[in-house]
N, CA, C and O atoms as a Tinker XYZ file with bonds, in Angstrom:
   492  protein
     1  N     -2.429000   -8.898000  -18.433000    73     2
     2  CA    -2.970000   -9.781000  -18.087000    64     1     3
     3  C     -2.414000  -10.130000  -16.702000    63     2     4     5
     4  O     -1.223000  -10.434000  -16.639000    81     3
     5  N     -3.321000  -10.116000  -15.335000    73     3     6
     6  CA    -2.654000   -9.972000  -14.281000    64     5     7
     7  C     -3.132000  -11.414000  -13.712000    63     6     8     9
     8  O     -4.305000  -11.726000  -13.914000    81     7
     9  N     -2.172000  -12.431000  -12.917000    73     7    10
    10  CA    -2.064000  -13.120000  -12.502000    64     9    11
    11  C     -2.440000  -13.437000  -10.633000    63    10    12    13
    12  O     -1.808000  -12.836000   -9.765000    81    11
    13  N     -3.394000  -14.317000  -10.344000    73    11    14
    14  CA    -3.252000  -14.010000   -9.008000    64    13    15
    15  C     -3.093000  -15.248000   -8.307000    63    14    16    17
    16  O     -3.871000  -16.088000   -8.759000    81    15
    17  N     -2.317000  -15.716000   -7.292000    73    15    18
    18  CA    -1.888000  -17.016000   -6.322000    64    17    19
    19  C     -2.495000  -16.576000   -4.895000    63    18    20    21
    20  O     -1.953000  -15.613000   -4.352000    81    19
    21  N     -3.470000  -17.142000   -4.308000    73    19    22
    22  CA    -3.837000  -17.232000   -2.935000    64    21    23
    23  C     -2.727000  -17.908000   -2.424000    63    22    24    25
    24  O     -1.820000  -18.396000   -3.098000    81    23
    25  N     -2.873000  -17.924000   -0.715000    73    23    26
    26  CA    -1.969000  -19.070000   -0.008000    64    25    27
    27  C     -2.223000  -18.688000    1.469000    63    26    28    29
    28  O     -2.244000  -17.509000    1.823000    81    27
    29  N     -2.410000  -19.691000    2.293000    73    27    30
    30  CA    -2.760000  -18.988000    3.945000    64    29    31
    31  C     -4.052000  -19.726000    4.583000    63    30    32    33
    32  O     -4.576000  -19.615000    5.691000    81    31
    33  N     -4.359000  -20.515000    3.464000    73    31    34
    34  CA    -5.978000  -21.301000    4.005000    64    33    35
    35  C     -5.372000  -22.254000    4.848000    63    34    36    37
    36  O     -4.157000  -22.402000    4.978000    81    35
    37  N     -6.268000  -22.903000    5.424000    73    35    38
    38  CA    -6.009000  -23.953000    5.912000    64    37    39
    39  C     -7.254000  -24.812000    7.163000    63    38    40    41
    40  O     -8.425000  -24.552000    6.886000    81    39
    41  N     -7.129000  -25.409000    7.968000    73    39    42
    42  CA    -8.371000  -26.104000    8.783000    64    41    43
    43  C     -7.606000  -25.095000   10.162000    63    42    44    45
    44  O     -6.416000  -24.881000   10.390000    81    43
    45  N     -8.747000  -24.668000   10.838000    73    43    46
    46  CA    -8.708000  -24.323000   12.426000    64    45    47
    47  C     -9.611000  -24.325000   13.106000    63    46    48    49
    48  O    -10.665000  -24.149000   12.494000    81    47
    49  N     -9.725000  -24.483000   14.442000    73    47    50
    50  CA   -10.497000  -24.158000   15.291000    64    49    51
    51  C    -11.307000  -23.082000   15.345000    63    50    52    53
    52  O    -10.999000  -21.959000   14.948000    81    51
    53  N    -12.421000  -23.423000   15.866000    73    51    54
    54  CA   -13.146000  -21.768000   16.042000    64    53    55
    55  C    -12.681000  -20.630000   17.032000    63    54    56    57
    56  O    -12.500000  -20.699000   18.248000    81    55
    57  N    -12.573000  -19.810000   16.369000    73    55    58
    58  CA   -11.681000  -18.921000   17.428000    64    57    59
    59  C    -10.663000  -18.245000   16.982000    63    58    60    61
    60  O    -10.345000  -17.062000   17.111000    81    59
    61  N    -10.090000  -19.304000   16.335000    73    59    62
    62  CA    -8.713000  -19.211000   15.710000    64    61    63
    63  C     -8.718000  -17.839000   14.896000    63    62    64    65
    64  O     -9.624000  -17.012000   14.790000    81    63
    65  N     -7.172000  -17.845000   14.241000    73    63    66
    66  CA    -6.721000  -17.063000   13.280000    64    65    67
    67  C     -5.770000  -17.859000   12.111000    63    66    68    69
    68  O     -4.917000  -18.744000   12.172000    81    67
    69  N     -6.314000  -17.149000   11.137000    73    67    70
    70  CA    -5.480000  -17.327000    9.767000    64    69    71
    71  C     -5.199000  -16.157000    8.921000    63    70    72    73
    72  O     -6.121000  -15.349000    8.814000    81    71
    73  N     -3.815000  -15.851000    8.140000    73    71    74
    74  CA    -4.234000  -14.996000    7.357000    64    73    75
    75  C     -3.164000  -15.255000    5.897000    63    74    76    77
    76  O     -1.975000  -15.436000    5.635000    81    75
    77  N     -4.791000  -15.102000    5.054000    73    75    78
    78  CA    -4.371000  -15.247000    3.399000    64    77    79
    79  C     -3.562000  -14.339000    2.759000    63    78    80    81
    80  O     -3.777000  -13.237000    3.265000    81    79
    81  N     -2.936000  -14.285000    2.101000    73    79    82
    82  CA    -2.119000  -13.780000    1.324000    64    81    83
    83  C     -2.589000  -14.046000   -0.759000    63    82    84    85
    84  O     -2.942000  -15.015000   -1.430000    81    83
    85  N     -2.355000  -12.806000   -1.008000    73    83    86
    86  CA    -2.350000  -13.099000   -2.336000    64    85    87
    87  C     -1.749000  -12.151000   -2.996000    63    86    88    89
    88  O     -1.788000  -10.948000   -2.739000    81    87
    89  N     -1.010000  -12.845000   -4.120000    73    87    90
    90  CA     0.130000  -12.228000   -4.874000    64    89    91
    91  C     -0.112000  -12.228000   -6.086000    63    90    92    93
    92  O     -0.513000  -13.284000   -6.577000    81    91
    93  N      0.027000  -11.262000   -6.785000    73    91    94
    94  CA    -0.364000  -10.595000   -7.768000    64    93    95
    95  C      0.827000  -10.105000   -8.927000    63    94    96    97
    96  O      1.695000   -9.252000   -8.748000    81    95
    97  N      0.530000  -11.096000  -10.430000    73    95    98
    98  CA     2.086000  -10.624000  -10.645000    64    97    99
    99  C      0.759000   -9.791000  -12.640000    63    98   100   101
   100  O     -0.403000  -10.114000  -12.884000    81    99
   101  N      1.472000   -9.012000  -13.318000    73    99   102
   102  CA     1.280000   -8.349000  -14.126000    64   101   103
   103  C      2.030000   -6.682000  -13.920000    63   102   104   105
   104  O      2.348000   -6.134000  -12.865000    81   103
   105  N      2.131000   -6.261000  -15.086000    73   103   106
   106  CA     2.126000   -5.047000  -15.160000    64   105   107
   107  C      1.366000   -3.858000  -14.645000    63   106   108   109
   108  O      1.888000   -2.757000  -14.469000    81   107
   109  N      0.226000   -4.113000  -14.435000    73   107   110
   110  CA    -1.263000   -3.235000  -13.897000    64   109   111
   111  C     -1.469000   -3.994000  -12.836000    63   110   112   113
   112  O     -2.638000   -4.375000  -12.785000    81   111
   113  N     -0.753000   -4.397000  -11.900000    73   111   114
   114  CA    -1.389000   -5.229000  -10.475000    64   113   115
   115  C     -1.585000   -3.661000   -9.881000    63   114   116   117
   116  O     -2.602000   -3.023000   -9.607000    81   115
   117  N     -0.601000   -3.436000   -9.831000    73   115   118
   118  CA    -0.503000   -2.284000   -8.721000    64   117   119
   119  C     -1.404000   -1.269000   -8.972000    63   118   120   121
   120  O     -1.648000   -0.610000   -7.962000    81   119
   121  N     -2.050000   -0.876000  -10.085000    73   119   122
   122  CA    -2.872000    0.184000   -9.993000    64   121   123
   123  C     -4.346000   -0.166000   -9.701000    63   122   124   125
   124  O     -5.155000    0.762000   -9.677000    81   123
   125  N     -4.805000   -1.561000   -9.454000    73   123   126
   126  CA    -6.163000   -2.138000   -9.053000    64   125   127
   127  C     -6.514000   -2.032000   -7.910000    63   126   128   129
   128  O     -5.610000   -2.131000   -7.081000    81   127
   129  N     -7.648000   -1.842000   -7.495000    73   127   130
   130  CA    -8.201000   -2.036000   -6.005000    64   129   131
   131  C     -8.360000   -3.845000   -6.369000    63   130   132   133
   132  O     -8.463000   -4.412000   -7.457000    81   131
   133  N     -8.326000   -4.370000   -5.044000    73   131   134
   134  CA    -8.109000   -5.624000   -4.526000    64   133   135
   135  C     -9.154000   -6.132000   -3.902000    63   134   136   137
   136  O    -10.050000   -5.340000   -3.609000    81   135
   137  N     -9.335000   -7.785000   -3.486000    73   135   138
   138  CA   -10.408000   -7.964000   -2.302000    64   137   139
   139  C    -10.475000   -9.242000   -2.366000    63   138   140   141
   140  O     -9.777000  -10.032000   -3.001000    81   139
   141  N    -11.414000   -9.425000   -1.627000    73   139   142
   142  CA   -11.623000  -10.751000   -1.159000    64   141   143
   143  C    -12.921000  -11.586000   -1.357000    63   142   144   145
   144  O    -13.959000  -11.237000   -0.793000    81   143
   145  N    -12.892000  -12.234000   -1.826000    73   143   146
   146  CA   -14.615000  -13.198000   -2.308000    64   145   147
   147  C    -14.636000  -14.423000   -1.216000    63   146   148   149
   148  O    -13.668000  -14.698000   -0.507000    81   147
   149  N    -15.800000  -15.063000   -1.194000    73   147   150
   150  CA   -15.423000  -16.532000   -0.516000    64   149   151
   151  C    -17.117000  -17.309000   -1.353000    63   150   152   153
   152  O    -18.240000  -16.924000   -1.677000    81   151
   153  N    -16.457000  -18.313000   -1.361000    73   151   154
   154  CA   -17.631000  -19.209000   -1.789000    64   153   155
   155  C    -18.033000  -20.849000   -1.116000    63   154   156   157
   156  O    -17.432000  -21.864000   -1.466000    81   155
   157  N    -18.680000  -20.838000   -0.535000    73   155   158
   158  CA   -18.878000  -21.602000    0.945000    64   157   159
   159  C    -19.922000  -23.449000   -0.705000    63   158   160   161
   160  O    -20.493000  -23.389000   -1.794000    81   159
   161  N    -19.671000  -24.159000   -0.106000    73   159   162
   162  CA   -20.419000  -25.573000   -1.073000    64   161   163
   163  C    -21.937000  -25.126000   -0.954000    63   162   164   165
   164  O    -22.489000  -24.600000    0.012000    81   163
   165  N    -22.489000  -25.485000   -2.235000    73   163   166
   166  CA   -23.769000  -25.006000   -2.360000    64   165   167
   167  C    -24.245000  -23.619000   -2.530000    63   166   168   169
   168  O    -25.065000  -23.368000   -3.414000    81   167
   169  N    -23.810000  -22.746000   -1.784000    73   167   170
   170  CA   -23.927000  -21.158000   -2.030000    64   169   171
   171  C    -23.549000  -20.294000   -3.284000    63   170   172   173
   172  O    -23.172000  -21.037000   -4.190000    81   171
   173  N    -23.527000  -19.120000   -3.595000    73   171   174
   174  CA   -23.217000  -18.550000   -4.336000    64   173   175
   175  C    -21.738000  -17.518000   -3.722000    63   174   176   177
   176  O    -21.556000  -17.545000   -2.505000    81   175
   177  N    -21.037000  -16.906000   -4.342000    73   175   178
   178  CA   -19.942000  -16.691000   -3.679000    64   177   179
   179  C    -20.224000  -15.056000   -3.580000    63   178   180   181
   180  O    -20.533000  -14.217000   -4.426000    81   179
   181  N    -20.011000  -15.004000   -2.363000    73   179   182
   182  CA   -20.343000  -13.661000   -1.686000    64   181   183
   183  C    -18.683000  -12.803000   -1.304000    63   182   184   185
   184  O    -17.626000  -13.409000   -1.130000    81   183
   185  N    -18.833000  -11.527000   -1.259000    73   183   186
   186  CA   -17.912000  -10.557000   -0.673000    64   185   187
   187  C    -17.272000  -10.661000    0.177000    63   186   188   189
   188  O    -17.436000  -11.878000    0.263000    81   187
   189  N    -16.659000  -10.460000    0.916000    73   187   190
   190  CA   -16.000000  -10.462000    2.065000    64   189   191
   191  C    -15.547000   -8.911000    2.466000    63   190   192   193
   192  O    -16.120000   -8.277000    3.352000    81   191
   193  N    -14.472000   -8.413000    1.710000    73   191   194
   194  CA   -13.883000   -7.326000    1.691000    64   193   195
   195  C    -12.905000   -6.999000    0.507000    63   194   196   197
   196  O    -12.442000   -7.705000   -0.388000    81   195
   197  N    -12.742000   -5.515000    0.864000    73   195   198
   198  CA   -12.207000   -4.622000   -0.577000    64   197   199
   199  C    -11.176000   -3.634000   -0.084000    63   198   200   201
   200  O    -11.345000   -3.031000    0.976000    81   199
   201  N    -10.024000   -3.446000   -0.904000    73   199   202
   202  CA    -9.522000   -2.644000   -0.571000    64   201   203
   203  C     -8.480000   -1.441000   -1.708000    63   202   204   205
   204  O     -7.560000   -1.872000   -2.404000    81   203
   205  N     -8.808000   -0.227000   -1.679000    73   203   206
   206  CA    -8.061000    0.524000   -2.594000    64   205   207
   207  C     -6.707000    0.540000   -2.906000    63   206   208   209
   208  O     -5.864000    0.163000   -2.092000    81   207
   209  N     -6.429000    0.946000   -4.016000    73   207   210
   210  CA    -5.121000    0.719000   -4.635000    64   209   211
   211  C     -3.926000    1.390000   -3.456000    63   210   212   213
   212  O     -2.742000    1.059000   -3.386000    81   211
   213  N     -4.575000    2.319000   -2.671000    73   211   214
   214  CA    -3.853000    3.261000   -1.716000    64   213   215
   215  C     -3.822000    2.639000   -0.684000    63   214   216   217
   216  O     -3.001000    2.690000    0.232000    81   215
   217  N     -4.637000    2.089000   -0.793000    73   215   218
   218  CA    -5.013000    1.293000    0.834000    64   217   219
   219  C     -6.009000    2.105000    1.659000    63   218   220   221
   220  O     -6.654000    1.751000    2.646000    81   219
   221  N     -5.983000    3.153000    1.089000    73   219   222
   222  CA    -6.900000    4.078000    2.101000    64   221   223
   223  C     -8.191000    4.150000    2.204000    63   222   224   225
   224  O     -8.722000    5.062000    2.839000    81   223
   225  N     -8.887000    3.187000    1.588000    73   223   226
   226  CA   -10.485000    2.927000    1.778000    64   225   227
   227  C    -10.891000    1.172000    1.613000    63   226   228   229
   228  O    -10.641000    0.548000    0.581000    81   227
   229  N    -11.400000    0.698000    2.551000    73   227   230
   230  CA   -11.429000   -0.568000    2.759000    64   229   231
   231  C    -13.196000   -0.663000    3.319000    63   230   232   233
   232  O    -13.776000    0.205000    3.971000    81   231
   233  N    -13.830000   -2.104000    2.789000    73   231   234
   234  CA   -14.757000   -2.412000    2.691000    64   233   235
   235  C    -15.198000   -3.554000    3.369000    63   234   236   237
   236  O    -14.895000   -4.551000    2.714000    81   235
   237  N    -15.660000   -3.770000    4.186000    73   235   238
   238  CA   -16.306000   -5.057000    4.836000    64   237   239
   239  C    -17.580000   -5.709000    4.731000    63   238   240   241
   240  O    -18.603000   -5.024000    4.714000    81   239
   241  N    -17.629000   -7.001000    4.656000    73   239   242
   242  CA   -19.319000   -7.230000    4.396000    64   241   243
   243  C    -19.254000   -7.458000    6.124000    63   242   244   245
   244  O    -18.258000   -7.673000    6.815000    81   243
   245  N    -20.570000   -7.339000    6.504000    73   243   246
   246  CA   -20.787000   -7.011000    7.856000    64   245   247
   247  C    -20.774000   -8.667000    8.720000    63   246   248   249
   248  O    -20.326000   -8.601000    9.864000    81   247
   249  N    -21.201000  -10.007000    8.269000    73   247   250
   250  CA   -20.351000  -10.563000    8.732000    64   249   251
   251  C    -19.200000  -10.870000    9.177000    63   250   252   253
   252  O    -18.912000  -11.763000    9.974000    81   251
   253  N    -18.242000   -9.800000    8.433000    73   251   254
   254  CA   -17.107000   -9.857000    8.591000    64   253   255
   255  C    -16.397000   -9.218000    9.355000    63   254   256   257
   256  O    -15.527000   -9.732000   10.059000    81   255
   257  N    -16.726000   -7.774000    9.311000    73   255   258
   258  CA   -16.830000   -6.573000   10.199000    64   257   259
   259  C    -16.567000   -6.892000   11.329000    63   258   260   261
   260  O    -17.302000   -7.676000   11.930000    81   259
   261  N    -15.282000   -6.283000   11.983000    73   259   262
   262  CA   -14.509000   -6.099000   13.445000    64   261   263
   263  C    -13.718000   -7.877000   13.384000    63   262   264   265
   264  O    -12.897000   -8.139000   14.263000    81   263
   265  N    -14.036000   -8.899000   12.376000    73   263   266
   266  CA   -13.573000   -9.740000   13.092000    64   265   267
   267  C    -11.656000   -9.951000   11.582000    63   266   268   269
   268  O    -10.568000  -10.510000   11.720000    81   267
   269  N    -12.138000   -9.342000   10.701000    73   267   270
   270  CA   -11.464000   -9.820000    9.380000    64   269   271
   271  C    -10.585000   -8.033000    9.369000    63   270   272   273
   272  O    -11.116000   -7.094000    9.962000    81   271
   273  N     -9.573000   -7.908000    8.794000    73   271   274
   274  CA    -8.943000   -7.250000    8.195000    64   273   275
   275  C     -8.028000   -7.308000    6.974000    63   274   276   277
   276  O     -7.102000   -8.088000    6.751000    81   275
   277  N     -8.579000   -6.139000    6.116000    73   275   278
   278  CA    -7.632000   -6.623000    4.448000    64   277   279
   279  C     -6.347000   -5.289000    4.646000    63   278   280   281
   280  O     -6.463000   -4.293000    5.360000    81   279
   281  N     -5.168000   -5.658000    3.783000    73   279   282
   282  CA    -4.315000   -4.502000    4.219000    64   281   283
   283  C     -4.100000   -5.299000    2.462000    63   282   284   285
   284  O     -4.754000   -6.212000    1.957000    81   283
   285  N     -2.781000   -4.405000    1.820000    73   283   286
   286  CA    -1.808000   -4.538000    1.281000    64   285   287
   287  C     -0.605000   -4.086000    0.832000    63   286   288   289
   288  O     -0.513000   -2.872000    1.010000    81   287
   289  N      0.211000   -4.500000    0.398000    73   287   290
   290  CA     1.821000   -4.379000    0.346000    64   289   291
   291  C      2.181000   -3.905000   -1.409000    63   290   292   293
   292  O      2.632000   -4.592000   -2.326000    81   291
   293  N      1.809000   -2.619000   -1.373000    73   291   294
   294  CA     2.053000   -2.038000   -3.122000    64   293   295
   295  C      3.520000   -2.721000   -3.708000    63   294   296   297
   296  O      3.495000   -3.377000   -4.749000    81   295
   297  N      4.497000   -2.559000   -3.126000    73   295   298
   298  CA     5.589000   -2.767000   -3.192000    64   297   299
   299  C      5.856000   -4.467000   -3.719000    63   298   300   301
   300  O      6.750000   -4.815000   -4.491000    81   299
   301  N      4.785000   -5.417000   -3.046000    73   299   302
   302  CA     5.158000   -6.912000   -3.196000    64   301   303
   303  C      4.039000   -7.065000   -3.960000    63   302   304   305
   304  O      4.070000   -8.164000   -4.514000    81   303
   305  N      2.972000   -6.377000   -4.252000    73   303   306
   306  CA     1.791000   -6.186000   -4.816000    64   305   307
   307  C      1.115000   -7.230000   -4.764000    63   306   308   309
   308  O      0.734000   -7.935000   -5.699000    81   307
   309  N      0.910000   -7.379000   -3.375000    73   307   310
   310  CA     0.333000   -8.407000   -2.485000    64   309   311
   311  C     -0.812000   -7.665000   -1.675000    63   310   312   313
   312  O     -0.794000   -6.516000   -1.233000    81   311
   313  N     -1.944000   -8.749000   -1.585000    73   311   314
   314  CA    -2.928000   -8.333000   -0.188000    64   313   315
   315  C     -3.116000   -8.990000    0.255000    63   314   316   317
   316  O     -3.253000  -10.143000   -0.152000    81   315
   317  N     -3.249000   -8.470000    1.629000    73   315   318
   318  CA    -3.726000   -9.702000    2.808000    64   317   319
   319  C     -5.014000   -9.584000    3.605000    63   318   320   321
   320  O     -5.584000   -8.499000    3.727000    81   319
   321  N     -5.536000  -10.878000    4.230000    73   319   322
   322  CA    -6.721000  -10.534000    4.966000    64   321   323
   323  C     -6.709000  -11.475000    5.683000    63   322   324   325
   324  O     -6.913000  -12.680000    5.537000    81   323
   325  N     -6.327000  -10.532000    6.866000    73   323   326
   326  CA    -6.063000  -10.977000    8.613000    64   325   327
   327  C     -7.782000  -11.619000    9.131000    63   326   328   329
   328  O     -8.837000  -10.989000    9.201000    81   327
   329  N     -7.525000  -12.956000    9.402000    73   327   330
   330  CA    -9.087000  -13.404000    9.724000    64   329   331
   331  C     -8.786000  -13.685000   11.417000    63   330   332   333
   332  O     -7.811000  -14.222000   11.943000    81   331
   333  N     -9.887000  -13.165000   11.968000    73   331   334
   334  CA    -9.242000  -13.376000   13.959000    64   333   335
   335  C    -10.779000  -14.146000   14.140000    63   334   336   337
   336  O    -11.647000  -14.249000   13.273000    81   335
   337  N    -10.812000  -14.579000   15.362000    73   335   338
   338  CA   -11.732000  -15.052000   15.632000    64   337   339
   339  C    -12.955000  -15.710000   14.621000    63   338   340   341
   340  O    -14.138000  -15.390000   14.512000    81   339
   341  N    -12.152000  -16.764000   13.932000    73   339   342
   342  CA   -13.253000  -17.467000   12.936000    64   341   343
   343  C    -14.018000  -18.442000   13.606000    63   342   344   345
   344  O    -13.850000  -19.139000   14.607000    81   343
   345  N    -14.799000  -18.308000   12.868000    73   343   346
   346  CA   -16.032000  -19.257000   13.264000    64   345   347
   347  C    -16.621000  -20.026000   12.274000    63   346   348   349
   348  O    -16.562000  -19.591000   11.124000    81   347
   349  N    -17.396000  -21.498000   12.568000    73   347   350
   350  CA   -17.694000  -22.204000   11.290000    64   349   351
   351  C    -18.341000  -21.672000    9.876000    63   350   352   353
   352  O    -18.166000  -22.102000    8.735000    81   351
   353  N    -19.042000  -20.729000   10.290000    73   351   354
   354  CA   -19.728000  -20.120000    8.616000    64   353   355
   355  C    -18.780000  -19.348000    7.903000    63   354   356   357
   356  O    -18.890000  -18.852000    6.782000    81   355
   357  N    -17.589000  -19.301000    8.908000    73   355   358
   358  CA   -16.537000  -18.771000    7.837000    64   357   359
   359  C    -15.902000  -19.851000    6.825000    63   358   360   361
   360  O    -14.969000  -19.563000    6.075000    81   359
   361  N    -16.352000  -20.808000    6.865000    73   359   362
   362  CA   -15.565000  -21.868000    5.805000    64   361   363
   363  C    -16.120000  -21.582000    4.385000    63   362   364   365
   364  O    -17.221000  -21.644000    3.836000    81   363
   365  N    -15.148000  -21.319000    4.122000    73   363   366
   366  CA   -15.142000  -21.518000    2.082000    64   365   367
   367  C    -14.342000  -21.301000    1.472000    63   366   368   369
   368  O    -13.357000  -21.010000    2.151000    81   367
   369  N    -14.143000  -21.266000    0.297000    73   367   370
   370  CA   -12.973000  -21.093000   -0.680000    64   369   371
   371  C    -13.248000  -19.921000   -0.780000    63   370   372   373
   372  O    -14.301000  -19.398000   -1.146000    81   371
   373  N    -11.719000  -19.204000   -0.256000    73   371   374
   374  CA   -11.582000  -17.694000   -0.618000    64   373   375
   375  C    -10.984000  -17.293000   -2.027000    63   374   376   377
   376  O     -9.940000  -17.899000   -2.265000    81   375
   377  N    -11.430000  -16.335000   -3.116000    73   375   378
   378  CA   -10.821000  -16.038000   -4.029000    64   377   379
   379  C    -10.492000  -14.474000   -3.720000    63   378   380   381
   380  O    -11.336000  -13.715000   -3.243000    81   379
   381  N     -9.250000  -14.107000   -4.028000    73   379   382
   382  CA    -8.193000  -12.990000   -4.580000    64   381   383
   383  C     -9.196000  -12.506000   -6.005000    63   382   384   385
   384  O     -9.784000  -13.200000   -6.835000    81   383
   385  N     -9.090000  -11.143000   -5.858000    73   383   386
   386  CA   -10.105000  -10.904000   -7.329000    64   385   387
   387  C     -9.555000   -9.130000   -7.162000    63   386   388   389
   388  O     -9.428000   -8.498000   -6.113000    81   387
   389  N     -9.255000   -8.559000   -8.879000    73   387   390
   390  CA    -8.509000   -7.582000   -8.753000    64   389   391
   391  C     -9.468000   -6.811000   -9.825000    63   390   392   393
   392  O     -9.836000   -7.463000  -10.802000    81   391
   393  N     -9.919000   -5.361000   -9.683000    73   391   394
   394  CA   -10.582000   -4.429000  -10.704000    64   393   395
   395  C     -9.861000   -2.861000  -10.737000    63   394   396   397
   396  O     -9.451000   -2.246000   -9.752000    81   395
   397  N     -9.845000   -2.600000  -11.562000    73   395   398
   398  CA    -9.706000   -1.385000  -12.187000    64   397   399
   399  C    -10.926000    0.237000  -10.906000    63   398   400   401
   400  O    -10.699000    1.365000  -10.470000    81   399
   401  N    -11.818000   -0.529000  -10.890000    73   399   402
   402  CA   -12.634000    0.185000  -10.147000    64   401   403
   403  C    -13.192000   -0.380000   -8.836000    63   402   404   405
   404  O    -14.201000   -1.082000   -8.776000    81   403
   405  N    -12.449000   -0.011000   -7.804000    73   403   406
   406  CA   -13.376000   -0.365000   -6.490000    64   405   407
   407  C    -14.336000   -0.479000   -5.791000    63   406   408   409
   408  O    -14.534000   -1.109000   -4.752000    81   407
   409  N    -15.401000    0.644000   -6.853000    73   407   410
   410  CA   -16.519000    0.211000   -6.203000    64   409   411
   411  C    -17.318000   -0.834000   -7.293000    63   410   412   413
   412  O    -18.484000   -1.169000   -7.088000    81   411
   413  N    -16.656000   -1.236000   -8.302000    73   411   414
   414  CA   -17.439000   -2.482000   -9.036000    64   413   415
   415  C    -17.113000   -3.096000   -8.511000    63   414   416   417
   416  O    -17.894000   -3.981000   -8.161000    81   415
   417  N    -15.311000   -3.151000   -7.885000    73   415   418
   418  CA   -15.430000   -4.439000   -7.169000    64   417   419
   419  C    -16.027000   -5.236000   -6.077000    63   418   420   421
   420  O    -16.115000   -6.463000   -6.034000    81   419
   421  N    -16.463000   -4.296000   -5.124000    73   419   422
   422  CA   -17.421000   -4.266000   -4.332000    64   421   423
   423  C    -18.575000   -4.817000   -4.465000    63   422   424   425
   424  O    -19.052000   -5.447000   -3.520000    81   423
   425  N    -19.256000   -4.686000   -5.673000    73   423   426
   426  CA   -20.402000   -5.203000   -6.272000    64   425   427
   427  C    -20.139000   -6.311000   -6.814000    63   426   428   429
   428  O    -21.108000   -6.642000   -7.497000    81   427
   429  N    -18.906000   -7.435000   -6.884000    73   427   430
   430  CA   -18.791000   -8.836000   -7.376000    64   429   431
   431  C    -18.058000   -8.170000   -8.591000    63   430   432   433
   432  O    -17.054000   -8.777000   -8.962000    81   431
   433  N    -18.312000   -7.277000   -9.125000    73   431   434
   434  CA   -17.464000   -7.639000  -10.726000    64   433   435
   435  C    -15.869000   -7.361000  -10.547000    63   434   436   437
   436  O    -15.381000   -6.381000   -9.984000    81   435
   437  N    -15.177000   -8.424000  -11.142000    73   435   438
   438  CA   -13.374000   -8.184000  -11.272000    64   437   439
   439  C    -13.091000   -8.384000  -12.468000    63   438   440   441
   440  O    -13.862000   -8.809000  -13.328000    81   439
   441  N    -11.931000   -8.082000  -12.602000    73   439   442
   442  CA   -11.175000   -8.435000  -14.150000    64   441   443
   443  C    -10.511000   -9.568000  -13.676000    63   442   444   445
   444  O    -10.329000  -10.498000  -14.461000    81   443
   445  N    -10.146000   -9.640000  -12.606000    73   443   446
   446  CA    -9.098000  -10.931000  -12.648000    64   445   447
   447  C     -9.260000  -11.707000  -11.451000    63   446   448   449
   448  O     -9.034000  -11.051000  -10.434000    81   447
   449  N     -9.628000  -13.065000  -11.239000    73   447   450
   450  CA    -9.889000  -14.376000  -10.045000    64   449   451
   451  C     -8.961000  -15.045000   -9.692000    63   450   452   453
   452  O     -8.372000  -15.679000  -10.568000    81   451
   453  N     -8.569000  -15.129000   -8.492000    73   451   454
   454  CA    -7.314000  -16.432000   -8.019000    64   453   455
   455  C     -8.150000  -17.539000   -8.432000    63   454   456   457
   456  O     -9.247000  -17.648000   -8.979000    81   455
   457  N     -7.207000  -18.369000   -7.959000    73   455   458
   458  CA    -7.587000  -20.072000   -8.046000    64   457   459
   459  C     -8.260000  -19.886000   -6.936000    63   458   460   461
   460  O     -9.459000  -19.786000   -7.197000    81   459
   461  N     -7.984000  -19.774000   -5.569000    73   459   462
   462  CA    -8.911000  -20.015000   -4.577000    64   461   463
   463  C     -8.021000  -20.516000   -3.167000    63   462   464   465
   464  O     -7.503000  -21.628000   -3.264000    81   463
   465  N     -7.880000  -20.004000   -2.284000    73   463   466
   466  CA    -7.737000  -21.372000   -1.031000    64   465   467
   467  C     -8.831000  -21.326000    0.130000    63   466   468   469
   468  O     -9.484000  -20.404000    0.620000    81   467
   469  N     -8.759000  -22.796000    0.385000    73   467   470
   470  CA    -9.522000  -23.854000    1.262000    64   469   471
   471  C     -9.445000  -22.679000    3.009000    63   470   472   473
   472  O     -8.552000  -22.323000    3.778000    81   471
   473  N    -10.437000  -22.543000    2.935000    73   471   474
   474  CA   -10.397000  -22.093000    4.578000    64   473   475
   475  C    -11.552000  -23.235000    5.384000    63   474   476   477
   476  O    -12.644000  -23.637000    4.981000    81   475
   477  N    -10.929000  -23.491000    6.450000    73   475   478
   478  CA   -12.389000  -24.528000    7.208000    64   477   479
   479  C    -11.652000  -24.171000    8.642000    63   478   480   481
   480  O    -10.513000  -23.992000    9.073000    81   479
   481  N    -13.206000  -24.182000    9.174000    73   479   482
   482  CA   -13.123000  -23.724000   10.501000    64   481   483
   483  C    -13.884000  -24.922000   11.154000    63   482   484   485
   484  O    -14.843000  -25.354000   10.513000    81   483
   485  N    -13.548000  -25.577000   12.476000    73   483   486
   486  CA   -14.127000  -26.597000   12.606000    64   485   487
   487  C    -14.604000  -25.860000   14.421000    63   486   488   489
   488  O    -14.104000  -24.915000   15.031000    81   487
   489  N    -15.920000  -26.948000   14.860000    73   487   490
   490  CA   -16.046000  -26.395000   16.045000    64   489   491
   491  C    -15.983000  -26.831000   17.255000    63   490   492
   492  O    -16.147000  -26.058000   18.199000    81   491
C-alpha cells in the first residue's frame, strides 16, 4: 500500500508560480514512477507530467511543457511540480499518482492516487 499526500496548491494570479509537493509513504514508494495529473470542473482528468524512479526520464503534456518542471527526491519519497508562468487554463485539482511502469503512468494508468490539491489561477 502506498499513500500520497499533495500540498502546495493555492490561488495565484496569471504569470505567477506555485510549487506542488507530493509525499509518498509505503515500503515500495521509492521504486515507483511518479507523476501529476489534473482535472478541471466538467472535464476529464488529464496527464501533466511524469518522472522515472531515477529521475532520468521525464515527460510533459504539451500545454505545460516549458513552464512546468517535475522532479523528485527519493530520500524523502517526494515528487515536486514547479509551475511557472501560470495561466487561467491551469486551474484544476492536481493529483499525484504512482505506478510501477512509467509508460503506463503516462497513459493515465496508476496504482495509487492522492487526494488532490487545488490550483486556481486568476487573470
